[in-house]
CSV table of C-alpha atoms (C1' of nucleotides) in Angstrom, one decimal:
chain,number,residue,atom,x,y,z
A,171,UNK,CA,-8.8,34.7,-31.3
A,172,UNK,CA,-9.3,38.3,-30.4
A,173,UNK,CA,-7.8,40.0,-33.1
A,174,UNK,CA,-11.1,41.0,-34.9
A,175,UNK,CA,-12.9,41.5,-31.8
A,176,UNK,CA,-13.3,44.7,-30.2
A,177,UNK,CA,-13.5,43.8,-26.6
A,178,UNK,CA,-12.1,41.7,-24.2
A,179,UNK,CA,-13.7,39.0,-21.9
A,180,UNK,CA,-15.8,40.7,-18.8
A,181,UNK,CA,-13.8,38.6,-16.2
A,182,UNK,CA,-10.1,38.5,-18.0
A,183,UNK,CA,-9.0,35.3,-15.5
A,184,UNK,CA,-11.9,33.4,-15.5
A,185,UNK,CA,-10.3,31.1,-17.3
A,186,UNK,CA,-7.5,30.5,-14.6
A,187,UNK,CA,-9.6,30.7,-11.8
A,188,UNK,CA,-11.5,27.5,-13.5
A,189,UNK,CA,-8.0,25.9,-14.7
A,190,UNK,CA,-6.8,26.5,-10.8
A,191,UNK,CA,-9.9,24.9,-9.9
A,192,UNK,CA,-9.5,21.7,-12.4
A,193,UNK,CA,-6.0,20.7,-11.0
A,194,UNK,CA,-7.2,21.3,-7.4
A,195,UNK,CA,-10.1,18.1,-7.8
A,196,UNK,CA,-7.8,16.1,-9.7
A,197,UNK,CA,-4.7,16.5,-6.8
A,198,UNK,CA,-7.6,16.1,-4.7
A,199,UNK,CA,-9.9,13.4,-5.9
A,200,UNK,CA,-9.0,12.4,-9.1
A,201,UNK,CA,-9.5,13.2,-12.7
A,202,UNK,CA,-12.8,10.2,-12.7
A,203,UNK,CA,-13.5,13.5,-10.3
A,204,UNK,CA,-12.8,16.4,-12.3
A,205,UNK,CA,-16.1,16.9,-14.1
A,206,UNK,CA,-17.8,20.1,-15.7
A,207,UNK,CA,-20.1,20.1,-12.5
A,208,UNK,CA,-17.2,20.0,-9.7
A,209,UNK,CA,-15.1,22.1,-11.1
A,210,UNK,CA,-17.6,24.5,-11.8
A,211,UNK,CA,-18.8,24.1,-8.4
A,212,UNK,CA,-15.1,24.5,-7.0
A,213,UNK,CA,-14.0,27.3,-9.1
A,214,UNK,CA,-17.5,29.0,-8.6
A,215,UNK,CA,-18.9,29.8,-12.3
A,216,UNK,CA,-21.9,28.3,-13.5
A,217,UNK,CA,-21.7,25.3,-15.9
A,218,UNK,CA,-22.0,27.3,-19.0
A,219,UNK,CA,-19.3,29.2,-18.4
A,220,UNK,CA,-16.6,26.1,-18.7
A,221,UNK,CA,-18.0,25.2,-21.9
A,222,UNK,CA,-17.1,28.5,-23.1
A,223,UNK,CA,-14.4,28.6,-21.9
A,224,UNK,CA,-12.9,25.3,-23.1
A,225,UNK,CA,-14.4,23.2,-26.2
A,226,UNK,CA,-14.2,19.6,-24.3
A,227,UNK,CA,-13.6,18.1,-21.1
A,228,UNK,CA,-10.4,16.9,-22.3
A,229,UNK,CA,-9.1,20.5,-23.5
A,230,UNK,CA,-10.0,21.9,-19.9
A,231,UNK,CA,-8.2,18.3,-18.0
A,232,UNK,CA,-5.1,19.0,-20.2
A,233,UNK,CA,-4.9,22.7,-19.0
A,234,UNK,CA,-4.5,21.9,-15.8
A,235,UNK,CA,-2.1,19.8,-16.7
A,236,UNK,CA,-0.3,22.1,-18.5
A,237,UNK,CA,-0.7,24.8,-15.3
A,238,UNK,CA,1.0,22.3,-13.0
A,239,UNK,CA,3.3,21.5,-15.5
A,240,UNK,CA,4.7,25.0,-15.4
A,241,UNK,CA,4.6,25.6,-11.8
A,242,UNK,CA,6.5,22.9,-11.0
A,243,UNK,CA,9.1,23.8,-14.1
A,244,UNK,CA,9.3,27.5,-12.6
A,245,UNK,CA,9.9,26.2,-9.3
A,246,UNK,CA,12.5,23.3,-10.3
A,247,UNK,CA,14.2,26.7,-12.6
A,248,UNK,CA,14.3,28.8,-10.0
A,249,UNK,CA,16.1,26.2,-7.7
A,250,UNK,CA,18.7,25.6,-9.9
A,251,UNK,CA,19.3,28.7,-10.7
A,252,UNK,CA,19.6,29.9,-7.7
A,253,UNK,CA,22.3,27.4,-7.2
A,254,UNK,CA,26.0,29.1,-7.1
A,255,UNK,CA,28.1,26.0,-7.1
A,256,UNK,CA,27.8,22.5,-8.0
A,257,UNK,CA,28.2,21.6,-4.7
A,258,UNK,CA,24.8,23.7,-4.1
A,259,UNK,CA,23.4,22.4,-7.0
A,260,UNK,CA,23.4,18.7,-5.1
A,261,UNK,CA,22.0,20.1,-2.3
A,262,UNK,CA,19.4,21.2,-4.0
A,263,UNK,CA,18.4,18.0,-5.9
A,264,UNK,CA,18.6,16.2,-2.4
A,265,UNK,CA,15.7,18.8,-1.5
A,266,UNK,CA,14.1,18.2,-4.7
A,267,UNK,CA,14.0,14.5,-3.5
A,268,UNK,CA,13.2,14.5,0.0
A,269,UNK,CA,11.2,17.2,0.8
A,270,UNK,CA,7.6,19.0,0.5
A,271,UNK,CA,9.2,22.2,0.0
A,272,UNK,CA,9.1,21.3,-3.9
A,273,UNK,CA,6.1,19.2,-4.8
A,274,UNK,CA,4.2,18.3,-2.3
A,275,UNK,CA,1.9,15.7,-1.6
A,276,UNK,CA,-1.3,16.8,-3.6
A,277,UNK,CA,0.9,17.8,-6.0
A,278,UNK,CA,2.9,14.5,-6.1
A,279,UNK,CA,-0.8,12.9,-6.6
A,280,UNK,CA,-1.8,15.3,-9.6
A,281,UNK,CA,1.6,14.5,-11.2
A,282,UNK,CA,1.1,10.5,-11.5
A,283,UNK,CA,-3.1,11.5,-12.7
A,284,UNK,CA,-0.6,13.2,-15.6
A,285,UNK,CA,1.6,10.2,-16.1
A,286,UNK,CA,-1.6,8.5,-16.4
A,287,UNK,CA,-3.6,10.8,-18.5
A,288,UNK,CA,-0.5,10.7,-20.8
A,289,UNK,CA,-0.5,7.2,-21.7
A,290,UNK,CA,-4.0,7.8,-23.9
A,291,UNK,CA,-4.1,11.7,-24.4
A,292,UNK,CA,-1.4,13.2,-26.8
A,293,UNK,CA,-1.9,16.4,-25.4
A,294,UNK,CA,-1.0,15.4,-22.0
A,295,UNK,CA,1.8,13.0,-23.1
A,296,UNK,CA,3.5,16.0,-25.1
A,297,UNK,CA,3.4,17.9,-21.9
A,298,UNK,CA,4.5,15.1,-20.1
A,299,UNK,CA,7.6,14.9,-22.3
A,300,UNK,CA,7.7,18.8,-21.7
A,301,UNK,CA,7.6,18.5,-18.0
A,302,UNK,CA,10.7,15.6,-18.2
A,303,UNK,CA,12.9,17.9,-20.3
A,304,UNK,CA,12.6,20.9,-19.1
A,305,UNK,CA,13.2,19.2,-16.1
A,306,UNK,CA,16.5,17.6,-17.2
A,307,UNK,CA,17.2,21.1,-18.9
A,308,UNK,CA,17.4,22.9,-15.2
A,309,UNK,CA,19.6,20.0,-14.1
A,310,UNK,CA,21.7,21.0,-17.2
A,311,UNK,CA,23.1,24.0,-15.6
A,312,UNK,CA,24.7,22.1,-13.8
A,313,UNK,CA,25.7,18.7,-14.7
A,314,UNK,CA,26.9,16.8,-17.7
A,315,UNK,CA,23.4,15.1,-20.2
A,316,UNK,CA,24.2,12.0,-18.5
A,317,UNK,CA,24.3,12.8,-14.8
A,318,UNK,CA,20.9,14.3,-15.9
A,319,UNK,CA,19.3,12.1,-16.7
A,320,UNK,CA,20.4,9.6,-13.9
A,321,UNK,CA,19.8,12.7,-11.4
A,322,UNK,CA,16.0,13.3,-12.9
A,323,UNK,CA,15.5,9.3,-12.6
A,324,UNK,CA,16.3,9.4,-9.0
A,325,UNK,CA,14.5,12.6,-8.6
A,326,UNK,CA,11.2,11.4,-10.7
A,327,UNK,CA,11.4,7.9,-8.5
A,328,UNK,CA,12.2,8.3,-5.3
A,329,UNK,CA,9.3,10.4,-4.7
A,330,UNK,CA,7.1,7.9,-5.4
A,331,UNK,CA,8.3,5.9,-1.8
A,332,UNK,CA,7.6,8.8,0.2
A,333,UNK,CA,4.1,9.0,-1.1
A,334,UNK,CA,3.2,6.0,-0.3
A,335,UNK,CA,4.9,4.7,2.5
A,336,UNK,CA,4.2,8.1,4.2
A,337,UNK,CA,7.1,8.8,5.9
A,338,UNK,CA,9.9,10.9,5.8
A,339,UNK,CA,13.0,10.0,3.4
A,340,UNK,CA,16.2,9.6,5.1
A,341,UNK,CA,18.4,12.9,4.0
A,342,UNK,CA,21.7,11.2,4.6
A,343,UNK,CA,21.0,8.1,2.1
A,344,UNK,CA,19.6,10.5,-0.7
A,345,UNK,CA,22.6,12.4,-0.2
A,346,UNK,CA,24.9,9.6,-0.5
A,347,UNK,CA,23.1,8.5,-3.6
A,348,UNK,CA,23.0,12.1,-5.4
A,349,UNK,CA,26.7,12.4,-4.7
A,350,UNK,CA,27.7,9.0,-6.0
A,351,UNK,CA,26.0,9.5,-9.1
A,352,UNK,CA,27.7,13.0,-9.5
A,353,UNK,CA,31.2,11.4,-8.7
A,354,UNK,CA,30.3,8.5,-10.8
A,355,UNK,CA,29.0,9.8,-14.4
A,356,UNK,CA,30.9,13.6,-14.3
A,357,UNK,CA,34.1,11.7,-13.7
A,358,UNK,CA,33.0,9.2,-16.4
A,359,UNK,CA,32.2,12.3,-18.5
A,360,UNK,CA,35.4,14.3,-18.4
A,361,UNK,CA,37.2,11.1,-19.3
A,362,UNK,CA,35.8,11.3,-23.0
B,30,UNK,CA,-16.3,-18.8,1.1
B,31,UNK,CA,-17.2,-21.7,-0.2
B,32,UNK,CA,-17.3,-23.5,2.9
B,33,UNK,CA,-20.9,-24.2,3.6
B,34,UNK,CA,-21.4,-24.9,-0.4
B,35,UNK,CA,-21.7,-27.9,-1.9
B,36,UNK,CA,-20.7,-26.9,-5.4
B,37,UNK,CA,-17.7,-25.2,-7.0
B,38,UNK,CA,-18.5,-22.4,-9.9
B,39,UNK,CA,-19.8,-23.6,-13.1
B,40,UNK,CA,-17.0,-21.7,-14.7
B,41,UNK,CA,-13.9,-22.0,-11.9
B,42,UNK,CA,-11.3,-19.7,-13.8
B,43,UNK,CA,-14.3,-16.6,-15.2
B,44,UNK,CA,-13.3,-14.0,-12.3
B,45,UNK,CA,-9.7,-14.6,-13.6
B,46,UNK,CA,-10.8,-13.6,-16.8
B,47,UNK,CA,-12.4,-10.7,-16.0
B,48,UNK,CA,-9.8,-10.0,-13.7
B,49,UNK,CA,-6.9,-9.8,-16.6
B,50,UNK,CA,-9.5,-8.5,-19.4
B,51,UNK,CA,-10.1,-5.4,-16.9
B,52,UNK,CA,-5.5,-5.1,-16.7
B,53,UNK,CA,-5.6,-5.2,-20.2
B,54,UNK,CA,-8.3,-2.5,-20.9
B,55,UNK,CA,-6.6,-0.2,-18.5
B,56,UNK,CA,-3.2,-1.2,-19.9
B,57,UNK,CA,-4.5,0.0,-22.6
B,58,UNK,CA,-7.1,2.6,-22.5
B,59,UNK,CA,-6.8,3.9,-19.2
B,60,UNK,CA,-9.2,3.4,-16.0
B,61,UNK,CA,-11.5,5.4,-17.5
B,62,UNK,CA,-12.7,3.0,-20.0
B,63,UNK,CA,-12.7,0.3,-18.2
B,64,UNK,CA,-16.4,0.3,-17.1
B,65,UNK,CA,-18.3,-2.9,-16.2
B,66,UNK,CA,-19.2,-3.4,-19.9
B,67,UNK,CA,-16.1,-3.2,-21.7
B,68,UNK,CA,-14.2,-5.3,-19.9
B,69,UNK,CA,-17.5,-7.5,-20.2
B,70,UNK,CA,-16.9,-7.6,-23.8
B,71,UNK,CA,-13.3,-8.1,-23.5
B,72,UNK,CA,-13.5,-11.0,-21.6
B,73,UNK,CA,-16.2,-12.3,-23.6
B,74,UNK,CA,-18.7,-12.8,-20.6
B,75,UNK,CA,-22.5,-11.4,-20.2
B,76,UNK,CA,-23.0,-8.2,-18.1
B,77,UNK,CA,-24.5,-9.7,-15.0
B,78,UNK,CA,-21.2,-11.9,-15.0
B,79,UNK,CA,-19.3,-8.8,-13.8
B,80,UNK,CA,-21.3,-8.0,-10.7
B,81,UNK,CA,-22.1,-11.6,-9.7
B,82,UNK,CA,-18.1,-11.7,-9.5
B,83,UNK,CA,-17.4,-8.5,-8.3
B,84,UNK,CA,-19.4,-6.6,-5.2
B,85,UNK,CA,-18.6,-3.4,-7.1
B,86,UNK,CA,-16.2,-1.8,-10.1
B,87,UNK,CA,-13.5,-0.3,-7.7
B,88,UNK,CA,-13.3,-4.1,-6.3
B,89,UNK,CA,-12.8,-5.7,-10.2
B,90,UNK,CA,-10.4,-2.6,-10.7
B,91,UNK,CA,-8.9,-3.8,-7.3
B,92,UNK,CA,-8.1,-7.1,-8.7
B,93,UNK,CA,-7.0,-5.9,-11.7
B,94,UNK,CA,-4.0,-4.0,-10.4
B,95,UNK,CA,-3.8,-6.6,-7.4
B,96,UNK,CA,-3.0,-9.0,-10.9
B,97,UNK,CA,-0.4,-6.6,-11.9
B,98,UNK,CA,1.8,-6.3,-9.0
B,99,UNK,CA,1.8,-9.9,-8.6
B,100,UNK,CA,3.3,-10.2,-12.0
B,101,UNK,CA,5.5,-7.3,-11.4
B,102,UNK,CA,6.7,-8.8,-8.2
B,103,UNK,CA,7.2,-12.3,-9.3
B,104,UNK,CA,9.1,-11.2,-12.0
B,105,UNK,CA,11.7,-8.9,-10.1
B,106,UNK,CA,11.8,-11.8,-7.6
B,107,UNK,CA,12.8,-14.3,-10.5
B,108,UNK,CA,14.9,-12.1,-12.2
B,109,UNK,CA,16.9,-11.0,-8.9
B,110,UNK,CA,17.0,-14.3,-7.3
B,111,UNK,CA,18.9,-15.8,-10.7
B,112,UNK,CA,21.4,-13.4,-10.3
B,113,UNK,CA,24.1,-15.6,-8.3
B,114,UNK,CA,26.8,-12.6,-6.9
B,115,UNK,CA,25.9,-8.8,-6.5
B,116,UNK,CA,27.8,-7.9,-9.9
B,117,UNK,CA,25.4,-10.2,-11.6
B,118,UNK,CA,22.4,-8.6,-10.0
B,119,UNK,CA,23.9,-5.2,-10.9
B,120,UNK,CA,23.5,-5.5,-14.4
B,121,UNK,CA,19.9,-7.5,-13.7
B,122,UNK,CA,19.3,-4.0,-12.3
B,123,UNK,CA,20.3,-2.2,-15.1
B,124,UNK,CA,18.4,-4.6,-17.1
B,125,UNK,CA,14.9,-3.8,-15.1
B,126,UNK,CA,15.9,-0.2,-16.3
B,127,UNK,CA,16.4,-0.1,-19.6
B,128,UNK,CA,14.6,-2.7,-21.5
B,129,UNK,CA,11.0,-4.3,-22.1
B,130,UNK,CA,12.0,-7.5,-20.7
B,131,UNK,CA,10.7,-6.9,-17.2
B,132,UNK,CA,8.1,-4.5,-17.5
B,133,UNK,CA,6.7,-3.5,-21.1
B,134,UNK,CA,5.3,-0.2,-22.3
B,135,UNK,CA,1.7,-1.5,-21.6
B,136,UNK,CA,2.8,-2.3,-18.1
B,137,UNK,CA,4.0,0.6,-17.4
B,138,UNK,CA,1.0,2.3,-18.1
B,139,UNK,CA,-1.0,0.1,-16.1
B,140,UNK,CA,1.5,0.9,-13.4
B,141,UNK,CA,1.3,4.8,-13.7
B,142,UNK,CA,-2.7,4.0,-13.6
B,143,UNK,CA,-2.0,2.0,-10.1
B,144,UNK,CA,-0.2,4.9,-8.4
B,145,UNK,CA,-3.2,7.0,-9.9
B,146,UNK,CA,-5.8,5.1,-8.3
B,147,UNK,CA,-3.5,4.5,-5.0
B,148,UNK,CA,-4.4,8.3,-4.4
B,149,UNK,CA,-7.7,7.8,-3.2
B,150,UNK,CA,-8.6,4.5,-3.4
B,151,UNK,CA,-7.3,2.5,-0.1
B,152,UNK,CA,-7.0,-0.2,-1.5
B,153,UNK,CA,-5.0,0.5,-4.3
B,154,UNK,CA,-3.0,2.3,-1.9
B,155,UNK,CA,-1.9,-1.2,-0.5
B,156,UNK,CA,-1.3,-2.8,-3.2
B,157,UNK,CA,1.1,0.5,-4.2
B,158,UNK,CA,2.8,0.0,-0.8
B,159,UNK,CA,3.2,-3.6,-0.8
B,160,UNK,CA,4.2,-3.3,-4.7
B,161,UNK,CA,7.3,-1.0,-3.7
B,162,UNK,CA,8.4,-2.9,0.0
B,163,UNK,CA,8.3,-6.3,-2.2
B,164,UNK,CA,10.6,-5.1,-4.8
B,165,UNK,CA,12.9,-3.2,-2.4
B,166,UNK,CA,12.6,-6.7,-0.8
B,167,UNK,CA,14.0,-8.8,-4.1
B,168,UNK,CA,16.7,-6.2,-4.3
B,169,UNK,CA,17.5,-6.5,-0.9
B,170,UNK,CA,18.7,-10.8,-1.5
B,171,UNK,CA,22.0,-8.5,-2.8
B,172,UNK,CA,21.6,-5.1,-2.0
B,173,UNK,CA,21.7,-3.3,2.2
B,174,UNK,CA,18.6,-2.0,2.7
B,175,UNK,CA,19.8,1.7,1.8
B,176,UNK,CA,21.6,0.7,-1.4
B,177,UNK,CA,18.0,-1.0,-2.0
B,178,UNK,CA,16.2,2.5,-1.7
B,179,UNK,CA,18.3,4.1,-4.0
B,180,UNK,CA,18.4,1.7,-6.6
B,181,UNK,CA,14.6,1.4,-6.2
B,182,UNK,CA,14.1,4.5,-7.3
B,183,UNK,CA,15.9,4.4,-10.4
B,184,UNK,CA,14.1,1.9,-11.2
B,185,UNK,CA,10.8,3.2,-10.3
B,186,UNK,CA,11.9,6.6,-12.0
B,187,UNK,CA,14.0,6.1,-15.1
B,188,UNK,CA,11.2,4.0,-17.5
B,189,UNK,CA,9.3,7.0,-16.5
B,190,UNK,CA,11.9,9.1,-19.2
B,191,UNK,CA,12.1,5.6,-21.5
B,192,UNK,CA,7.5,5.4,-21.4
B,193,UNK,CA,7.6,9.4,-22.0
B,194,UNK,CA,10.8,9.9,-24.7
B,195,UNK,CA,10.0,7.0,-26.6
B,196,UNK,CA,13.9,6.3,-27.2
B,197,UNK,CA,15.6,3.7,-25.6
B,198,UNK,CA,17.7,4.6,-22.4
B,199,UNK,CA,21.6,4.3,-23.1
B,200,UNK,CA,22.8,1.4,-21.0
B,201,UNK,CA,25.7,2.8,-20.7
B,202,UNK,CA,24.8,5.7,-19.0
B,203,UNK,CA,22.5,3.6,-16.8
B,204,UNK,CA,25.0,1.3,-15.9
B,205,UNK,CA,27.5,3.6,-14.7
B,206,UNK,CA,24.9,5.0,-12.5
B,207,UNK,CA,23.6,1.6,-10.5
B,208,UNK,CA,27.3,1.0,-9.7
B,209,UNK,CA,27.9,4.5,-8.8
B,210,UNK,CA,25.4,3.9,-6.2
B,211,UNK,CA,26.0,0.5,-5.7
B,212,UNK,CA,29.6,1.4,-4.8
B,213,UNK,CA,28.9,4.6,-2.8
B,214,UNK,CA,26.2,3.6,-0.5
B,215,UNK,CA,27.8,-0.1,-0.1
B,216,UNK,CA,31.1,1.1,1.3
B,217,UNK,CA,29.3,3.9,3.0
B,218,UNK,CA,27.1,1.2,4.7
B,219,UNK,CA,29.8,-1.4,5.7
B,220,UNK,CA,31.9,1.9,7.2
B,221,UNK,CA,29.2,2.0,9.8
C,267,DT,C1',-34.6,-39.3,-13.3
C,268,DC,C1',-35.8,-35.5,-10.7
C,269,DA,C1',-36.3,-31.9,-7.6
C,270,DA,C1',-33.7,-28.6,-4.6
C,271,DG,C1',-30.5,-25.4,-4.4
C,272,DA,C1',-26.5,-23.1,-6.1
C,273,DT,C1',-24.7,-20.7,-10.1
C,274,DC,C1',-25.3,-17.5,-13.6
C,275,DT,C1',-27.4,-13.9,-16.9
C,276,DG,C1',-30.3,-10.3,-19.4
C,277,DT,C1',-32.9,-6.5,-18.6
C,278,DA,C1',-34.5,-2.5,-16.5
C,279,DC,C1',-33.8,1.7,-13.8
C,280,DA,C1',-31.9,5.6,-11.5
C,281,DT,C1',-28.1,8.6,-11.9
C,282,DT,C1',-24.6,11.2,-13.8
C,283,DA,C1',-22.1,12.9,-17.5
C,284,DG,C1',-20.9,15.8,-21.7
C,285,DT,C1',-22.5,19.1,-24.4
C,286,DA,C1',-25.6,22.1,-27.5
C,287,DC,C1',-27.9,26.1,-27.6
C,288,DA,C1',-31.6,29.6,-26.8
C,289,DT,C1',-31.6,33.3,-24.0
C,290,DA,C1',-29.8,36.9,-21.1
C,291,DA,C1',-26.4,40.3,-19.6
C,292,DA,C1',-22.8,43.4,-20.5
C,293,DT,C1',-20.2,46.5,-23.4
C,294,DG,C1',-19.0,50.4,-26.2
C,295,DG,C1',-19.6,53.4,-30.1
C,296,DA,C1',-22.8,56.7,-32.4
D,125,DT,C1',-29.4,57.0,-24.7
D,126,DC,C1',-29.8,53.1,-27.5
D,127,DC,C1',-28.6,49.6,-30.5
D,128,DA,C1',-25.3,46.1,-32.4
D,129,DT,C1',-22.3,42.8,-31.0
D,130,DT,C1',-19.7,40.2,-27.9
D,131,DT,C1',-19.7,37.7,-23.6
D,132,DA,C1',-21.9,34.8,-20.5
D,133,DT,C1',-25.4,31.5,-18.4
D,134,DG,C1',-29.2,28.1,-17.4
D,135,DT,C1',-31.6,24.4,-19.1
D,136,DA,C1',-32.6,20.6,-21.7
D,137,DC,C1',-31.2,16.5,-24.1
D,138,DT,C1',-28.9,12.2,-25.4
D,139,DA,C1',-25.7,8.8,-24.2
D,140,DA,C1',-23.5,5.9,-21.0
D,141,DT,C1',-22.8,4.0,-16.5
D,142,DG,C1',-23.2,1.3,-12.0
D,143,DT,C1',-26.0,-1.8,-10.1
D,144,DA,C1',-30.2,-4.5,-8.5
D,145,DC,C1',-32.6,-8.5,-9.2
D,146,DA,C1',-36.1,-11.6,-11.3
D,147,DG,C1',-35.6,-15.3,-13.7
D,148,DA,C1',-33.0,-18.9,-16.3
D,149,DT,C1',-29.6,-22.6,-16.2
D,150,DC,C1',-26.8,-25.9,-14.4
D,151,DT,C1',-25.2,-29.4,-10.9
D,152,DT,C1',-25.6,-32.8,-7.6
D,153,DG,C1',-27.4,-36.1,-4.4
D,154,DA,C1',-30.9,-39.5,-3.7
DNA sequence: TCAAGATCTGTACATTAGTACATAAATGGA
DNA sequence: TCCATTTATGTACTAATGTACAGATCTTGA
């Protein structure tokens, strides 16, 4: 790209102010919102600048895909990692369920506009399938493949409910459920 | 409606047309393509057909996923009321899960579209709501209500992994974890 | 059979969108 | 300082979209 050019752009994150500025509309209003106009508007740059930036619409949409994909990676990472025990390691995954502290609402929203986007766009779906396994992988440090991938179902679904019926989820039941799948597929595991 | 009218349509079934043409271009394409003129063309009616029908687009898109939850619903309701003892309705669970029968690959796009739309559309929103309390309500002819919200969201988040990863889910694996929870949250419940 | 009125359709229009590209601004070496 | 080259911007153009609505078509009662 730059490699036989002598000089660098004159506003280095201009870029990632307008990619910020993408994922904000779609969270907010929807990717039928997110067009050159209001994200240019939103991020602040004149309309010119996104084409330069990005070759198509779609390139600029699937960056900000690919920005929330790896914030809410990192953030999922870091969780886990953080995690001394097992034990810990639930707890966490019950937070990851219930709470805002993860993904919140807006971001909850700009996730399922990537779900969507990924059925038709190859880009997206690839970092759809991303998102899913890196997702899976920080569950990895501490659980067996298959209470994984039963922990990421629960953890990719139950949010869903508390997006749209609002209200709060009840700790103890997701506790219950995270526990029994632990119990249930690790035991199941070591058996092999 | 049609109260202080003489006549019925010309055409009594055309809006149901439409209505499925539009499911079946967002099934397929996504939202974004389904404009008033190419589900005209799918359904095989004129232009003007559309609006004479339909006060607006986000009213025939409406419909459209209004016509996919039904399905949905029925469906689950059928499959769940069949089921003659809780063991039985287990492995209908487990079915809902892992294989095509209930919901497809093309449904479950249409479905990732619906909680799309359900962000800031209203109505869609409802539809999302009463798409979620309907199935927790089939699973709830076997299930207590908490069992229901678990097992909901396995089955709202595990064809997430089985749209994305292509592969088929391991039944095994998926199994094990609806009686895991089944069998935690169950006991758990009747302890109280 | 025939009008009256409901049902339906094709076209036209304003608006918005994506994008190309001519032009301007900025940069850094000589 | 000044020019060559990269970086950036505003505008203009074509295509597509939602929708209104004048007119056409069909149905029914008398």
């Amino acid at each position: 790209m730059s490699s036989n050019t002598k000089r660098g752009p004159n506003d280095p994150d201009r870029a990632d102010r307008i990619t910020a500025a993408a994922l904000e509309i779609i969270a907010a209003e929807g990717i039928h919102r997110a067009s050159h106009r209001t994200i240019a508007a939103r991020a602040g740059v004149p309309l010119g600048s996104l084409t330069y930036y990005f070759a198509d619409l779609r390139e600029l949409h699937e960056a900000a895909f690919r920005l929330l994909a790896e914030r809410l990676s990192a953030r999922y990472r870091t969780a886990l990692e953080t995690a001394p025990t097992r034990d810990a390691a639930a707890n966490v995954v019950v937070g990851l369920i219930v709470g805002d502290e993860y993904v919140d609402a807006t971001e909850m929203h700009a996730l399922f506009q990537m779900y969507a986007s990924g059925n038709h766009d190859e880009g997206v779906r690839r970092l759809c399938r991303q998102w899913l396994e890196e997702s899976r992988a920080s569950l990895g440090l501490h659980f067996s493949p298959s209470t994984c991938r039963a922990l990421d179902a629960l953890v990719e679904g139950w949010p869903i409910h508390r997006v749209f019926e609002g209200g709060h989820l009840d700790r103890t039941v997701v506790d219950q459920a995270v526990r029994a799948i632990i119990a249930g597929l690790e035991d199941k595991e070591e058996q092999r």
